[in-house]
CSV table of C-alpha atoms in Angstrom, one decimal:
chain,number,residue,atom,x,y,z
A,20,MET,CA,-5.2,100.6,194.3
A,21,VAL,CA,-4.9,102.1,190.9
A,22,ARG,CA,-1.6,103.9,189.9
A,23,ILE,CA,-2.0,107.3,188.3
A,24,GLY,CA,0.4,108.4,185.8
A,25,TYR,CA,1.6,111.8,184.1
A,26,THR,CA,2.1,112.2,180.4
A,27,MET,CA,4.8,113.8,178.9
A,28,MET,CA,3.3,114.7,175.6
A,29,THR,CA,6.0,115.5,173.2
A,30,GLU,CA,3.7,116.9,170.5
A,31,GLN,CA,2.6,119.8,172.6
A,32,THR,CA,5.7,120.8,174.7
A,33,GLY,CA,9.3,121.5,174.1
A,34,PRO,CA,12.2,119.4,175.6
A,35,ARG,CA,13.3,121.6,178.5
A,36,GLU,CA,9.7,122.1,179.6
A,37,LEU,CA,8.9,118.3,179.4
A,38,VAL,CA,11.7,117.6,182.0
A,39,ARG,CA,10.5,120.5,184.1
A,40,ASP,CA,7.0,119.2,184.2
A,41,VAL,CA,7.8,115.6,185.0
A,42,VAL,CA,10.0,116.8,187.9
A,43,ALA,CA,6.9,118.7,189.1
A,44,ALA,CA,4.8,115.7,188.5
A,45,GLU,CA,7.1,113.5,190.7
A,46,ARG,CA,6.9,116.1,193.5
A,47,ALA,CA,3.1,116.2,193.2
A,48,GLY,CA,2.8,112.5,193.9
A,49,PHE,CA,2.1,111.0,190.4
A,50,ASP,CA,3.1,107.3,190.5
A,51,PHE,CA,4.7,106.9,187.0
A,52,SER,CA,5.0,108.8,183.7
A,53,VAL,CA,4.8,107.9,180.1
A,54,THR,CA,6.2,109.8,177.1
A,55,SER,CA,5.0,109.8,173.5
A,56,ASP,CA,7.5,109.4,170.7
A,57,HIS,CA,6.6,111.4,167.8
A,58,TYR,CA,8.4,113.1,164.8
A,59,PHE,CA,5.2,115.2,164.0
A,60,PRO,CA,2.6,116.7,166.1
A,61,TRP,CA,-0.9,115.6,165.3
A,62,LEU,CA,-2.0,119.1,164.7
A,63,ARG,CA,-0.1,122.2,163.9
A,64,GLU,CA,-1.6,123.9,166.9
A,65,GLN,CA,0.2,121.6,169.1
A,66,GLY,CA,3.5,122.8,167.8
A,67,HIS,CA,6.2,120.5,169.0
A,68,ALA,CA,8.0,117.2,168.5
A,69,PRO,CA,11.4,116.8,170.2
A,70,TYR,CA,13.2,113.6,170.3
A,71,ALA,CA,11.6,111.6,173.0
A,72,TRP,CA,14.7,109.4,174.0
A,73,ALA,CA,16.9,112.5,174.7
A,74,VAL,CA,14.0,114.0,176.8
A,75,LEU,CA,13.8,110.6,178.7
A,76,GLY,CA,17.5,110.6,179.4
A,77,ALA,CA,17.3,114.0,180.9
A,78,ALA,CA,14.3,113.0,183.0
A,79,ALA,CA,16.0,110.0,184.2
A,80,GLN,CA,18.7,112.2,185.6
A,81,ALA,CA,16.4,115.0,186.9
A,82,THR,CA,14.0,112.6,188.7
A,83,GLU,CA,14.4,110.1,191.5
A,84,ARG,CA,11.3,108.0,191.9
A,85,ILE,CA,8.8,108.3,189.4
A,86,GLY,CA,8.5,105.5,186.7
A,87,LEU,CA,9.4,106.4,183.0
A,88,MET,CA,8.0,104.7,180.0
A,89,THR,CA,7.5,105.2,176.2
A,90,TYR,CA,3.9,105.4,175.3
A,91,VAL,CA,4.7,104.2,172.7
A,92,THR,CA,7.8,103.6,170.3
A,93,CYS,CA,7.4,102.0,166.9
A,94,PRO,CA,10.4,99.7,166.6
A,95,THR,CA,9.9,98.8,163.0
A,96,VAL,CA,10.3,101.7,160.4
A,97,ARG,CA,11.9,104.8,161.8
A,98,TYR,CA,13.9,102.6,164.3
A,99,HIS,CA,15.4,99.4,163.8
A,100,PRO,CA,14.7,97.0,166.7
A,101,ALA,CA,18.3,96.4,167.4
A,102,VAL,CA,18.8,100.2,168.1
A,103,VAL,CA,15.6,100.4,170.2
A,104,ALA,CA,17.0,97.7,172.4
A,105,GLN,CA,20.2,99.6,172.9
A,106,LYS,CA,18.3,102.8,173.8
A,107,ALA,CA,16.0,101.0,176.2
A,108,ALA,CA,18.9,99.3,177.9
A,109,THR,CA,21.0,102.5,178.4
A,110,LEU,CA,17.9,104.3,179.7
A,111,GLN,CA,17.2,101.6,182.2
A,112,ILE,CA,20.6,102.1,183.5
A,113,LEU,CA,20.2,105.9,183.8
A,114,ALA,CA,16.8,105.4,185.4
A,115,GLU,CA,18.2,102.8,187.8
A,116,GLY,CA,15.4,100.3,187.0
A,117,ARG,CA,12.6,102.7,186.6
A,118,PHE,CA,12.0,102.4,182.9
A,119,ARG,CA,9.6,100.3,181.0
A,120,LEU,CA,9.6,100.0,177.2
A,121,GLY,CA,6.2,100.5,175.6
A,122,LEU,CA,6.0,99.4,171.9
A,123,GLY,CA,3.3,99.8,169.1
A,124,SER,CA,2.8,99.2,165.5
A,125,GLY,CA,3.2,103.0,164.8
A,126,GLU,CA,1.6,105.9,162.8
A,127,ASN,CA,2.2,106.9,159.3
A,128,LEU,CA,2.4,110.4,160.7
A,129,ASN,CA,5.8,109.7,162.2
A,130,GLU,CA,7.3,106.6,160.3
A,131,HIS,CA,7.0,108.1,156.8
A,132,VAL,CA,10.0,110.5,157.3
A,133,VAL,CA,12.6,107.8,156.3
A,134,GLY,CA,10.8,107.1,153.0
A,135,GLY,CA,10.3,103.5,153.5
A,136,GLY,CA,6.4,103.4,152.6
A,137,TRP,CA,3.8,102.6,155.1
A,138,PRO,CA,2.9,98.8,155.2
A,139,ALA,CA,-0.6,97.3,155.6
A,140,ALA,CA,-1.8,97.0,159.1
A,141,HIS,CA,-1.3,93.1,159.2
A,142,VAL,CA,2.3,93.5,158.0
A,143,ARG,CA,2.9,96.1,160.6
A,144,LEU,CA,1.7,93.5,163.2
A,145,GLU,CA,4.0,91.0,161.7
A,146,MET,CA,6.9,93.6,161.9
A,147,LEU,CA,6.2,94.4,165.6
A,148,GLU,CA,6.0,90.7,166.6
A,149,GLU,CA,9.4,90.2,165.0
A,150,ALA,CA,10.8,93.3,166.5
A,151,VAL,CA,9.6,92.3,170.1
A,152,GLU,CA,11.4,88.8,169.5
A,153,ILE,CA,14.7,90.6,168.6
A,154,ILE,CA,14.6,93.3,171.3
A,155,GLY,CA,13.9,90.5,173.9
A,156,ALA,CA,16.8,88.4,172.6
A,157,LEU,CA,19.3,91.4,173.0
A,158,PHE,CA,17.9,91.8,176.5
A,159,ASP,CA,18.8,88.3,177.3
A,160,GLY,CA,22.5,89.1,176.7
A,161,GLY,CA,25.1,87.7,174.4
A,162,ASN,CA,25.3,87.8,170.6
A,163,VAL,CA,22.3,87.9,168.5
A,164,ASN,CA,22.0,87.0,164.7
A,165,HIS,CA,18.5,87.1,163.1
A,166,HIS,CA,17.5,86.8,159.6
A,167,GLY,CA,13.7,86.9,159.6
A,168,THR,CA,10.9,88.1,157.2
A,169,HIS,CA,11.3,91.8,157.9
A,170,PHE,CA,14.5,92.4,159.8
A,171,ASP,CA,18.1,91.2,159.7
A,172,VAL,CA,20.3,91.5,162.7
A,173,GLU,CA,24.3,90.8,162.3
A,174,ASN,CA,26.2,89.9,165.4
A,175,ALA,CA,24.5,92.4,167.7
A,176,ARG,CA,25.0,92.6,171.4
A,177,LEU,CA,24.2,94.9,174.2
A,178,TRP,CA,27.5,95.7,176.0
A,179,ASP,CA,25.6,97.8,178.6
A,180,LEU,CA,22.8,95.7,180.2
A,181,PRO,CA,21.0,96.9,183.2
A,182,GLU,CA,20.7,94.8,186.3
A,183,THR,CA,16.9,95.1,186.0
A,184,ARG,CA,15.6,93.8,182.7
A,185,VAL,CA,13.5,96.2,180.8
A,186,PRO,CA,9.8,95.3,180.9
A,187,ILE,CA,8.2,95.4,177.5
A,188,GLY,CA,4.7,96.5,176.9
A,189,VAL,CA,2.7,96.3,173.7
A,190,ALA,CA,-0.1,98.5,172.7
A,191,VAL,CA,-3.2,96.8,171.6
A,192,SER,CA,-6.5,97.8,169.6
A,193,GLY,CA,-7.9,94.6,168.5
A,194,PRO,CA,-7.7,90.8,168.8
A,195,ALA,CA,-4.4,90.3,166.7
A,196,SER,CA,-2.4,92.8,168.7
A,197,CYS,CA,-4.0,91.4,172.0
A,198,ALA,CA,-2.8,88.0,171.0
A,199,LEU,CA,0.7,89.5,170.3
A,200,ALA,CA,0.9,91.3,173.6
A,201,GLY,CA,-0.3,88.2,175.5
A,202,ARG,CA,2.4,86.0,174.1
A,203,GLY,CA,5.3,88.4,174.1
A,204,ALA,CA,4.8,91.3,176.5
A,205,ASP,CA,5.2,91.9,180.1
A,206,LEU,CA,2.3,94.4,180.2
A,207,VAL,CA,-0.5,95.7,177.9
A,208,ILE,CA,-1.2,99.3,176.7
A,209,ALA,CA,-4.3,100.6,175.4
A,210,THR,CA,-5.9,104.1,174.9
A,211,GLU,CA,-9.6,103.0,175.3
A,212,ALA,CA,-11.4,101.7,178.3
A,213,LYS,CA,-12.3,98.5,176.7
A,214,SER,CA,-12.6,95.3,178.9
A,215,GLY,CA,-12.7,93.1,175.8
A,216,LEU,CA,-9.1,94.1,175.0
A,217,LEU,CA,-8.0,93.0,178.3
A,218,ALA,CA,-10.0,89.7,178.2
A,219,ASP,CA,-8.3,88.9,174.8
A,220,PHE,CA,-4.8,89.8,176.3
A,221,ASP,CA,-5.6,87.4,179.2
A,222,ARG,CA,-6.6,84.6,176.9
A,223,HIS,CA,-3.1,84.6,175.2
A,224,GLY,CA,-1.1,84.7,178.4
A,225,GLY,CA,-1.6,88.2,179.9
A,226,THR,CA,-3.5,87.2,183.2
A,227,GLY,CA,-1.8,89.0,186.1
A,228,LYS,CA,0.3,91.3,184.1
A,229,PRO,CA,-0.1,95.1,184.3
A,230,ARG,CA,-2.5,96.9,182.1
A,231,VAL,CA,-1.9,100.6,181.4
A,232,GLY,CA,-4.4,103.0,180.1
A,233,GLN,CA,-4.3,106.6,179.0
A,234,LEU,CA,-6.8,109.3,179.5
A,235,PRO,CA,-6.8,112.9,178.0
A,236,VAL,CA,-8.1,115.5,180.3
A,237,CYS,CA,-8.1,119.3,180.1
A,238,TYR,CA,-8.2,121.1,183.3
A,239,ASP,CA,-8.9,124.9,183.5
A,240,PRO,CA,-10.8,126.9,186.0
A,241,ASP,CA,-12.7,128.2,182.9
A,242,ARG,CA,-14.5,125.2,181.5
A,243,ASP,CA,-15.2,126.9,178.3
A,244,ALA,CA,-11.7,127.8,177.8
A,245,ALA,CA,-10.8,124.2,178.5
A,246,ILE,CA,-13.3,122.9,175.8
A,247,ALA,CA,-12.0,125.3,173.2
A,248,ARG,CA,-8.4,124.2,174.0
A,249,ALA,CA,-9.3,120.5,173.8
A,250,HIS,CA,-11.0,121.1,170.5
A,251,GLU,CA,-8.2,123.1,169.2
A,252,GLN,CA,-5.3,120.6,170.1
A,253,PHE,CA,-7.0,117.2,170.7
A,254,ARG,CA,-9.8,116.9,168.2
A,255,TRP,CA,-7.6,114.4,166.2
A,256,SER,CA,-8.4,111.8,169.1
A,257,VAL,CA,-11.9,111.2,168.0
A,258,GLY,CA,-10.9,109.8,164.6
A,259,GLY,CA,-10.2,106.2,165.9
A,260,TRP,CA,-7.1,104.2,165.5
A,261,LYS,CA,-7.7,102.8,162.1
A,262,VAL,CA,-7.8,106.6,160.7
A,263,ASN,CA,-5.1,107.9,162.9
A,264,SER,CA,-2.6,105.3,162.0
A,265,GLU,CA,-2.9,106.1,158.4
A,266,LEU,CA,-2.8,109.8,158.0
A,267,PRO,CA,0.5,111.3,156.9
A,268,GLY,CA,0.6,114.7,158.5
A,269,PRO,CA,-0.9,117.4,160.6
A,270,GLU,CA,-2.6,118.9,157.6
A,271,SER,CA,-4.4,115.7,157.0
A,272,PHE,CA,-5.5,115.6,160.6
A,273,ALA,CA,-6.8,119.1,160.2
A,274,GLN,CA,-8.8,118.2,157.2
A,275,ALA,CA,-10.2,115.0,158.8
A,276,THR,CA,-11.3,116.7,161.9
A,277,GLY,CA,-12.9,119.7,160.2
A,278,LEU,CA,-16.4,118.7,161.2
A,279,VAL,CA,-15.6,117.8,164.8
A,280,ARG,CA,-17.5,120.1,167.2
A,281,GLU,CA,-16.5,121.3,170.5
A,282,GLU,CA,-19.4,119.4,172.1
A,283,ASP,CA,-18.0,116.2,170.6
A,284,ILE,CA,-14.8,116.8,172.3
A,285,ALA,CA,-16.4,117.9,175.5
A,286,SER,CA,-18.2,114.5,175.7
A,287,ALA,CA,-15.0,112.6,175.2
A,288,VAL,CA,-12.6,114.7,177.3
A,289,PRO,CA,-13.1,115.9,181.0
A,290,CYS,CA,-12.8,119.6,180.9
A,291,GLY,CA,-12.8,122.2,183.5
A,292,GLN,CA,-12.1,121.7,187.3
A,293,ASP,CA,-15.0,119.3,188.3
A,294,VAL,CA,-13.1,116.6,190.3
A,295,ASP,CA,-16.0,114.2,190.0
A,296,ALA,CA,-16.0,114.5,186.3
A,297,PHE,CA,-12.3,113.5,186.1
A,298,VAL,CA,-12.7,110.7,188.6
A,299,ASP,CA,-15.6,109.3,186.7
A,300,ALA,CA,-13.4,109.2,183.4
A,301,VAL,CA,-10.8,107.3,185.3
A,302,ARG,CA,-13.2,104.8,186.9
A,303,ALA,CA,-14.2,103.8,183.3
A,304,TYR,CA,-10.7,102.5,183.1
A,305,THR,CA,-10.6,100.8,186.5
A,306,GLU,CA,-14.0,99.1,186.0
A,307,ALA,CA,-12.6,97.8,182.7
A,308,GLY,CA,-9.6,96.2,184.5
A,309,PHE,CA,-6.8,98.6,184.0
A,310,THR,CA,-4.4,98.9,186.9
A,311,GLU,CA,-2.6,101.9,185.7
A,312,ILE,CA,-4.0,105.1,184.0
A,313,ALA,CA,-1.7,107.9,182.7
A,314,LEU,CA,-3.5,111.3,182.4
A,315,VAL,CA,-2.8,113.7,179.5
A,316,GLN,CA,-3.3,117.3,180.3
A,317,VAL,CA,-4.2,119.1,177.0
A,318,GLY,CA,-2.1,122.3,176.4
A,319,GLY,CA,1.7,122.5,176.7
A,320,GLU,CA,1.5,125.9,178.6
A,321,HIS,CA,-1.0,124.5,181.1
A,322,GLN,CA,0.9,121.7,182.8
A,323,GLN,CA,2.1,123.5,185.9
A,324,SER,CA,-1.4,124.7,186.8
A,325,PHE,CA,-2.7,121.2,186.1
A,326,ILE,CA,0.0,119.4,188.3
A,327,SER,CA,-0.6,122.0,191.2
A,328,TRP,CA,-4.4,121.3,191.0
A,329,ALA,CA,-3.9,117.6,190.7
A,330,GLU,CA,-1.6,117.4,193.8
A,331,LYS,CA,-4.3,119.4,195.8
A,332,ALA,CA,-7.6,118.1,194.5
A,333,LEU,CA,-7.4,115.4,191.9
A,334,LEU,CA,-4.9,112.9,193.2
A,335,PRO,CA,-6.4,112.6,196.7
A,336,ALA,CA,-9.7,111.8,195.0
A,337,LEU,CA,-8.3,109.3,192.7
A,338,ARG,CA,-6.7,107.5,195.8
A,339,GLU,CA,-10.1,106.7,196.9
A,340,LEU,CA,-10.7,104.5,193.9
C-alpha cells in the first residue's frame, strides 16, 4: 500500500502553525511528513521562511507516530555537511527513530545568503556526493578527518548518536543525480512522476529502496478560489528544476512566472474538492513506481480545512490505491 504524507511547507506558514498542522496531520492518519528547508519563500505572496530544523525539533516533541523528513536540505553551501550530520543525529534522538534526512543540491534562492557564490550544476552534484560521504562517515561513529575537493573536516565526531541510524535520501532530477542516489542513499526523492528517474536509480543500486514523491494540491470547496490561490502562490512550480535552482529571489520568480495563466496551474495542480481528481494525480506517482507520496496543500491558512477533509474523504480513497 502506498504511504501518504503531509508537507510542512515552511515557505507558506509560520513556525508555530507548522507544528500545529503536523500534529493535526498525525491525528488525521497521514503516514509521514516532510519539511522544506528554505531561507526565502519562492514568491512574496507565500510570506514565510522559518528555520526548518527548529520546527522539526518542536514537531518531534509534539508528535508521537508520524515520520519526519527534510524535503530537502542542501548540505553544501549554507550548511557544512558536518553540521548537517550533527543536526540530523540530534533530531533522530528527539524523534525516537522517526526521522529521515532528505538531501539535495539546493537552490540559489536559499544558498546565496552566505555570499559564497552559486556553483555550476555539475559542481553542485560533486559537492553533494562529497557531503553525503562525510555525513555517512559521521553517522558511522568515531572521529572523522576529511580533506576533499570541496570540504575539509577536522577531527569531527558526533557525541550523541541515535540508536537508529538516520536514513539518507537524495533528491534526483536526471541521470547524474540518480546515479549518486543509487550509490550513496537509502531512498530516492523526486518531485515529478517520472518512472525513468526510478529506473536510473535502480540501475545504480537503488532496487528495493523507498522512493518518495511530492505532489502539490489545492483543496477548497470553491474550485475557482482554489485555482486562484494555487496560481498566486504556486505558479513558480511550473518553471522546471533547471530554472528554479538558478533564480536568486522571490522577485525573480515573480518575473519569470508573469505569463503563467490560471489554467496552466489548474492543469498541473489538482484544485477544488473532487476526490477523484486528487486520487488520479496520486495514481500517476504510484504507476511510475513511487512508494510514498507527500501532499502539499497550497495556502498556509488553509491547512486545517484540508487536513479535516483529507481525514474524512481523501485518505480513505487513497488507501484503496
